[in-house]
Tab-separated table of C-alpha atoms in Angstrom:
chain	number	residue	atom	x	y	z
W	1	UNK	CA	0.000	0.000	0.000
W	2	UNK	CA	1.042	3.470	-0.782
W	3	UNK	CA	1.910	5.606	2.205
W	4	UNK	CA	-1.447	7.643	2.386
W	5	UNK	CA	-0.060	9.729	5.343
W	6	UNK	CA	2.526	11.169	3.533
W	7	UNK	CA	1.364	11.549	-0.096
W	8	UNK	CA	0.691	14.959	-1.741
W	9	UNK	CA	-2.605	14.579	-2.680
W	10	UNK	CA	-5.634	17.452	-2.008
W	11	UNK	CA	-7.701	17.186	0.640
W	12	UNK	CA	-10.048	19.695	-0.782
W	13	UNK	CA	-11.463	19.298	-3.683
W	14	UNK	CA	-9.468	20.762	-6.807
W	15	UNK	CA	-9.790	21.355	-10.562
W	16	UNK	CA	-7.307	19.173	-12.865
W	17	UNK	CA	-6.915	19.496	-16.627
W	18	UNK	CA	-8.444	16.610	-18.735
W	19	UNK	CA	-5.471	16.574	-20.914
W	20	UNK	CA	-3.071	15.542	-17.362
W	21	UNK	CA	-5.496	12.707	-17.084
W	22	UNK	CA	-6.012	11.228	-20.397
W	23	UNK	CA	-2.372	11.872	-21.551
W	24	UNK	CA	-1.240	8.057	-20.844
W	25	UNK	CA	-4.048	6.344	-22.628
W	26	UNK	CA	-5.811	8.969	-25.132
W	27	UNK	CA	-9.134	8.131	-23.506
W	28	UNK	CA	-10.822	9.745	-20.703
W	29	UNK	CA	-13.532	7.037	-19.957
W	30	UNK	CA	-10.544	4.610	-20.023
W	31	UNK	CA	-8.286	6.569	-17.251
W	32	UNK	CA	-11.091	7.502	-15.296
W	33	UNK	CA	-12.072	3.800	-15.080
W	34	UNK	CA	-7.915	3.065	-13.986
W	35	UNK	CA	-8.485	5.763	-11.368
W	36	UNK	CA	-12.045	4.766	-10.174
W	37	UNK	CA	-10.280	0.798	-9.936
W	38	UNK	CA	-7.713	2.234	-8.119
W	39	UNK	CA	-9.626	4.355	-5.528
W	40	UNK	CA	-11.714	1.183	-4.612
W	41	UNK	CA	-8.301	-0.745	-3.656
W	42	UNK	CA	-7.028	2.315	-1.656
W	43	UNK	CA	-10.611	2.552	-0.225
W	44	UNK	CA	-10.118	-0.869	0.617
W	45	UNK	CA	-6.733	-1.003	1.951
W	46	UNK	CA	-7.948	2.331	4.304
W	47	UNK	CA	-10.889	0.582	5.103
W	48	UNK	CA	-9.134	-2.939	6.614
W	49	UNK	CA	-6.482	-0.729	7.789
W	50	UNK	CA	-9.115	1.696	10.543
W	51	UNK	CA	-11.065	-1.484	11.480
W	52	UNK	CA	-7.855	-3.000	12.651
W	53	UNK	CA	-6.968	-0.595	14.927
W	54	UNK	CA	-10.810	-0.092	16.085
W	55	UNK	CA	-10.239	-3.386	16.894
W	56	UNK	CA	-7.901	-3.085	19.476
W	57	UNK	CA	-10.089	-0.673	21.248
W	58	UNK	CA	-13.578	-2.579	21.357
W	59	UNK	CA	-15.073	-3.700	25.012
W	60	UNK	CA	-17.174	-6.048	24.325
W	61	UNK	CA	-19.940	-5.669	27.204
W	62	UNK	CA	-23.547	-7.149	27.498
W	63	UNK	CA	-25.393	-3.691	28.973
W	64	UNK	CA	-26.358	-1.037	26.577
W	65	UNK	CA	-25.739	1.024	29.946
W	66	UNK	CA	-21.809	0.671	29.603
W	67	UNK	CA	-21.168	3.197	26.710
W	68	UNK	CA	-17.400	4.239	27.060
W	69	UNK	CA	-15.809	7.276	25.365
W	70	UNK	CA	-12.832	6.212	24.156
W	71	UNK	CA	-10.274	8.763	23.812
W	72	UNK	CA	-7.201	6.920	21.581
W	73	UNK	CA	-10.295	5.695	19.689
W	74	UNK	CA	-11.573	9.052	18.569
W	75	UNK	CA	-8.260	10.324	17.917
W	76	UNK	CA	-7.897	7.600	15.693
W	77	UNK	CA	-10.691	8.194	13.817
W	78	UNK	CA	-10.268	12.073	13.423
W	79	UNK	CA	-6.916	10.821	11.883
W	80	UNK	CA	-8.359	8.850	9.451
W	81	UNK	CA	-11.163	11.577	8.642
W	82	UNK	CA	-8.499	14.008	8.236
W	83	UNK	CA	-6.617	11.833	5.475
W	84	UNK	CA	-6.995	12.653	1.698
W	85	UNK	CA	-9.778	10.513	0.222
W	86	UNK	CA	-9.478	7.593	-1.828
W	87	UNK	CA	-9.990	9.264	-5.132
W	88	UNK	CA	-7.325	12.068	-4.515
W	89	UNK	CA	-4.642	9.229	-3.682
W	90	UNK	CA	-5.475	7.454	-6.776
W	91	UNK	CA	-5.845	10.580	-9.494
W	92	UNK	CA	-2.385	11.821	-7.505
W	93	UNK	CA	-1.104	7.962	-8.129
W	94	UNK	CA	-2.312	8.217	-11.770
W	95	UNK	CA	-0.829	11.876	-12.666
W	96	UNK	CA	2.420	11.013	-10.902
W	97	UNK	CA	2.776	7.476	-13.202
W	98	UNK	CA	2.641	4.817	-10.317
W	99	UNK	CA	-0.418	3.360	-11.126
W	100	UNK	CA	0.722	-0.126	-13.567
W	101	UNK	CA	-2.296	-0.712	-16.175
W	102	UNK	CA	-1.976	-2.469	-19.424
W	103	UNK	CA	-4.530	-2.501	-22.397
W	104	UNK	CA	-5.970	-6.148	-22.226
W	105	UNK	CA	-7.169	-5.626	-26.127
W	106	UNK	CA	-4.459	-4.701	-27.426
W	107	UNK	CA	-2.858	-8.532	-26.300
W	108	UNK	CA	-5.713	-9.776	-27.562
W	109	UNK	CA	-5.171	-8.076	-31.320
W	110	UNK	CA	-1.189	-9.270	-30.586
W	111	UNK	CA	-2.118	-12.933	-30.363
C-alpha cells in the first residue's frame, strides 16, 4: 500500500486538466475507469487498515448502559477523517505514473 499519510494529494477538492489525465491512454472514460479501480483498492486497503486498529479498542460488554468514550479511539478516527480521500490518492497515483495498467485488447489483437 502506498503511504497515504505522507502523499501529496488534495484534501479539498481541486480542478485538474483533462489533458493531465487522459495523456497516458488517449481516452478519458478509459483513465477515469484506472483511477475509479484504483480508488476502490485504496478505499479498501484504508478501510481494513481503521477497522484493525478499532479493533484493538472494542469492550465487548452485554449492557447497553456501559457506553465508554474512548479517547485513543476518537483520535484515531479524526486521523483517518483528516486523510486525503481515496480518489485524490489514486488521481495523484495516476498523474504522478505509479499506477501499472496495461490494455488487455491490445494482447488480444497481438495474439
Amino acid at each position: 500500500m502506498t503511504d497515504i499519510k505522507n502523499s501529496d494529494a488534495p484534501i479539498n477538492t481541486t480542478t485538474i486538466d483533462k489533458n493531465l489525465i487522459d495523456k497516458p491512454t488517449d481516452n478519458i472514460y478509459e483513465a477515469i475507469s484506472i483511477i475509479s479501480k484504483r480508488a476502490n483498492q485504496i478505499n479498501n486497503d484504508i478501510k481494513k487498515e481503521l477497522l484493525e486498529k478499532l479493533d484493538e479498542f472494542a469492550t465487548y460488554n452485554d449492557s447497553l448502559e456501559e457506553i465508554f468514550e474512548n479517547k485513543e479511539q476518537i483520535e484515531v478516527s479524526k486521523f483517518y477523517e483528516k486523510l486525503p480521500k481515496p480518489h485524490a490518492l489514486a488521481i495523484q497515483e495516476w498523474l504522478e505514473s505509479k499506477i501499472y495498467y496495461r490494455n488487455t485488447k491490445d494482447e488480444e489483437l497481438e495474439s
